[in-house]
Amino acid sequence: MRTAWLLVCAIVCTACAAQTVTVEQDPDTGYWQLYVEGQPYFIKGAGGDTNLDLLAELGGNTIRTWGAEQLDPRQWPDGRTMSVMDLAEELGLMVCAGFWVEHPDHGFDYGDPEQTAAQLKDIEEFVTKWRDHPALLMWGVGNEVAGPDAARVFKELDSLASEFKRLDPNHPTFTALAGVWPEQARLFAQHCPNIDILGINAYAGLPAVPQELLRQGYDGPYIISEYGPIGHWETALTPWSAEIEQSVHDKVGTYAAFHNSAITYQPDRCLGGHVFLWGNKQERTDTWYSMFLRSGEKTAAVDVMANIWSGSYPDNRAPLLHTIESSLFFSTAAPGEIAEASIDATDPEGDDLTYEWIVRYESSDKQHGGAFENTPDIVPDCVLQQSSSGSATIKVPDQPGEYRLYVYVRDGNGSGGSSNIPFRVE
Amino acid sequence: MRTAWLLVCAIVCTACAAQTVTVEQDPDTGYWQLYVEGQPYFIKGAGGDTNLDLLAELGGNTIRTWGAEQLDPRQWPDGRTMSVMDLAEELGLMVCAGFWVEHPDHGFDYGDPEQTAAQLKDIEEFVTKWRDHPALLMWGVGNEVAGPDAARVFKELDSLASEFKRLDPNHPTFTALAGVWPEQARLFAQHCPNIDILGINAYAGLPAVPQELLRQGYDGPYIISEYGPIGHWETALTPWSAEIEQSVHDKVGTYAAFHNSAITYQPDRCLGGHVFLWGNKQERTDTWYSMFLRSGEKTAAVDVMANIWSGSYPDNRAPLLHTIESSLFFSTAAPGEIAEASIDATDPEGDDLTYEWIVRYESSDKQHGGAFENTPDIVPDCVLQQSSSGSATIKVPDQPGEYRLYVYVRDGNGSGGSSNIPFRVE
């Protein structure tokens, strides 16, 4: 009886107990290392909170969330209702749990005691609620908060981080910067003793991050808190400022080369990274950062990360696509003009591919910093015919304006890909 | 007889006559376009002056040279002695012929009338000598000359370019900047009316170039005058400042994605680009920018460019390599320590691969701006054994110091690849 009770206690405690996570320098090499309960832990992470079973299956071990509400219980595809923390634990994943620190340039006034007190209260509630959860890896103290007045913001962030530390001494803290602007790493090192890890969100700028940190005198531990394809704010533009999205081929090469440039190749200081976005989201297009199609299929971006994390590709790989070939690319068409388009798509296993062509209005809901965007409507009756080999005949819209031609390609086995090109009607 | 003479004249004139090259804006679209004798010409270019037969065979159409001496007659592998201009013509290639403008921060004094007069005389000799050559595409007026005092340098460059224009009205001019630093494109637009095309040399920074040009108010024509892998000045570093070179896999992805980001995806303004380096050169390592092994084999970087230029890969593709796996990576070993190493190399055609493992001293001849560097010596007796499957047993040198482990992989059919990792002995 006594033994049985002890066993029950042990099980309950194991299930509920926080894991102690530390960031330490190896006494011999001086290299920085993350430890979970004393065991080295390298973050093979993804930004997002969906498709977690696949993440675990393909060799990922961590997710990143941005705000407290992402941890609220919700219903999952299997019908169960639970927090992503519990699901992560079940799958053997850990969570970099972000708290959304208010941005001074979004109207939050750090000089207003009422506003700052409310934020501190939210932090207390958040930390108290989750600090003992075994899936918790670290706390994210704000995302891309630092603006022009970085020194002041870093002091505020450090003050908030000290509150995390006071409430929970068992988990490290990080904050995520948008790239490494001049002086920011230096100011972080100077003003943030309570933030253990520097997080960097970086896209086209990622390969230069490790040296830039050193140049600013920061040789402490970092994570790449977001990385992915060339960003929409930094890519090539048409004359009417439509952003050019990379092809799947180019995205795959970019994910791999960029991951290695700042994560694999900097093992003395980099504790890992989070690929963005493990899910589907409209941001200029519904495919730009989305590693899954909206209809659920994984793309080749998932496959390349699986290979990086585990050393092998999934059994069924996603099709690889170049950019749509069409006279519409970068062009101004006449209303109602007929144009041909084709996509060069290959499936590694030779699966039969299906093609779905769509014309949408160009996105007019262009937000910043990853805020929610509405997906533009489909323009009906633009696709006159589409072949089973990847070509289509497009009737451009009758109304002058800006549009984008999309193709979605699916292999029928849970994988897909897409491409899009902007065009204009005048 | 008369007909025969006319024919001879026509042949001689065709062989000797300059081709008129222009840069024009399409009156309908406003897009910039390069024309050779009135025909649109897109630069599928390579930096370098070797392996030109292969360049032409694989779909390249242009080379870039940096200095007048590169056009001097020399002996080619087939035994003939001729200028690269004549060889290019024979192969149907054209040449962006660069003149090495002296750098003010290398000691050249633009306030000294004697020095500037000598440079102008060199320009006159150079232009007069080559302006009528049919392989001439455009003149390169300096490479990475602009330093901190960019406005002054641009005025000097424009003054030199006006001399090119005076001597040869039939070919456009370009100058090559090292990336796009703040204000440089704006200053170029302001001060360089005699330079028709802005050249940008860019590596990790390439994807952001097109938008950065617009941000600075430059929407004129440009070429990417150099692009390639992540540069040694911007890559990850070991704690002892040894530069980490990308794997072949990562280089291939980088060449393709970067090419497309700033060249393919900007057809309204980009006139093409030159991949660097079509040849072999020691710059930190003998493989960093080298698209060919020193022993002559083409690498996968050549294959990916062939695919971009022509839409198809060469019949025999080069092996694809990841980075060397070894406990030596990023590590400090004891003198004489034994370590295992292996390379994951795959050949697209399944060719039998051979492996050559070498330990060299770390490069101590580290120059800037692409100046000549000596290749460090091989450390003898470090490779105890190497298998036919890509593994090796390494005895690290007895002398403390900095070293680099290399593997060269060859397919026996003219293709190869390599990888290297730095390590230290203490």
Short mmCIF file of C-alpha atoms in Angstrom, two decimals, chain A residues 29 31 204-205 207-211 214-215 230-240 243-247 249-251 253-254 256-258 260-262 264-269 307 322-323 329-332 424, chain B residues 29 31 204-205 207-211 214-215 230-240 243-247 249-251 253-254 256-258 260-262 264-269 307 322-323 329-332 424:
data_model
loop_
_atom_site.label_atom_id
_atom_site.label_comp_id
_atom_site.label_asym_id
_atom_site.label_seq_id
_atom_site.Cartn_x
_atom_site.Cartn_y
_atom_site.Cartn_z
CA THR A 29 35.50 25.15 -24.19
CA TYR A 31 30.78 27.16 -25.49
CA ALA A 204 17.33 37.54 -45.87
CA GLY A 205 19.69 38.98 -43.28
CA PRO A 207 23.60 34.59 -42.73
CA ALA A 208 25.25 37.80 -41.56
CA VAL A 209 23.79 37.63 -38.04
CA PRO A 210 26.55 35.67 -36.24
CA GLN A 211 29.35 38.03 -37.30
CA LEU A 214 30.35 39.72 -32.59
CA ARG A 215 30.96 43.06 -34.27
CA ILE A 230 13.26 35.95 -48.18
CA GLY A 231 10.77 38.30 -46.47
CA HIS A 232 8.08 40.25 -48.30
CA TRP A 233 9.52 43.54 -47.01
CA GLU A 234 12.94 42.85 -48.54
CA THR A 235 12.18 40.97 -51.78
CA ALA A 236 12.07 42.16 -55.40
CA LEU A 237 9.06 44.29 -56.34
CA THR A 238 7.14 44.88 -59.53
CA PRO A 239 6.83 48.50 -60.70
CA TRP A 240 3.45 48.55 -58.91
CA GLU A 243 6.15 41.53 -53.79
CA ILE A 244 7.80 38.60 -55.58
CA GLU A 245 7.58 35.33 -53.64
CA GLN A 246 10.37 32.77 -53.95
CA SER A 247 9.73 29.52 -55.79
CA HIS A 249 12.93 25.31 -55.15
CA ASP A 250 14.43 28.59 -53.96
CA LYS A 251 12.66 28.43 -50.59
CA GLY A 253 17.55 26.10 -50.72
CA THR A 254 17.07 29.18 -48.58
CA ALA A 256 18.60 24.91 -45.58
CA ALA A 257 21.44 27.31 -46.33
CA PHE A 258 20.16 29.96 -43.93
CA ASN A 260 23.07 26.17 -41.44
CA SER A 261 24.67 29.60 -41.80
CA ALA A 262 23.55 30.90 -38.43
CA THR A 264 24.55 24.70 -37.49
CA TYR A 265 27.75 26.63 -38.15
CA GLN A 266 27.79 28.48 -34.83
CA PRO A 267 27.65 25.67 -32.24
CA ASP A 268 29.61 27.62 -29.64
CA ARG A 269 26.88 30.22 -29.15
CA ASN A 307 16.20 16.28 -43.27
CA HIS A 322 9.80 26.45 -60.06
CA THR A 323 8.04 29.78 -60.60
CA PHE A 329 4.91 37.66 -65.11
CA PHE A 330 5.78 41.28 -64.32
CA SER A 331 3.43 42.41 -67.06
CA THR A 332 0.49 44.66 -67.70
CA ARG A 424 -1.69 44.03 -63.65
CA THR B 29 6.65 49.20 -70.31
CA TYR B 31 11.53 48.32 -68.52
CA ALA B 204 24.85 37.34 -48.38
CA GLY B 205 23.30 40.75 -48.96
CA PRO B 207 18.41 39.30 -51.94
CA ALA B 208 17.87 42.70 -50.35
CA VAL B 209 19.63 44.62 -53.15
CA PRO B 210 16.67 45.35 -55.46
CA GLN B 211 14.52 46.95 -52.75
CA LEU B 214 14.59 51.63 -54.81
CA ARG B 215 14.74 52.84 -51.23
CA ILE B 230 28.04 33.54 -48.31
CA GLY B 231 31.25 35.60 -48.18
CA HIS B 232 34.15 34.87 -45.86
CA TRP B 233 33.83 38.35 -44.31
CA GLU B 234 30.21 37.78 -43.32
CA THR B 235 30.03 34.08 -42.40
CA ALA B 236 30.05 32.33 -39.02
CA LEU B 237 33.41 32.25 -37.22
CA THR B 238 35.04 29.89 -34.77
CA PRO B 239 36.19 31.41 -31.47
CA TRP B 240 39.65 31.74 -33.09
CA GLU B 243 35.71 31.38 -41.29
CA ILE B 244 33.11 28.65 -41.85
CA GLU B 245 32.64 27.77 -45.53
CA GLN B 246 29.23 26.62 -46.76
CA SER B 247 28.72 23.01 -47.79
CA HIS B 249 24.58 21.55 -50.79
CA ASP B 250 24.20 24.97 -49.19
CA LYS B 251 26.23 26.70 -51.90
CA GLY B 253 20.90 26.43 -52.87
CA THR B 254 22.47 29.82 -52.30
CA ALA B 256 20.17 29.51 -57.23
CA ALA B 257 18.04 31.37 -54.69
CA PHE B 258 20.28 34.43 -54.71
CA ASN B 260 16.73 34.46 -58.76
CA SER B 261 16.13 36.92 -55.94
CA ALA B 262 17.95 39.82 -57.56
CA THR B 264 15.38 36.64 -62.42
CA TYR B 265 12.79 38.35 -60.24
CA GLN B 266 13.67 41.90 -61.31
CA PRO B 267 13.32 41.79 -65.12
CA ASP B 268 12.30 45.43 -65.38
CA ARG B 269 15.67 46.74 -64.24
CA ASN B 307 20.34 24.71 -65.12
CA HIS B 322 27.31 18.03 -46.87
CA THR B 323 29.84 19.37 -44.38
CA PHE B 329 34.51 20.62 -36.07
CA PHE B 330 34.77 23.80 -34.02
CA SER B 331 37.02 22.00 -31.56
CA THR B 332 40.37 22.25 -29.89
CA ARG B 424 42.74 24.03 -33.45
#
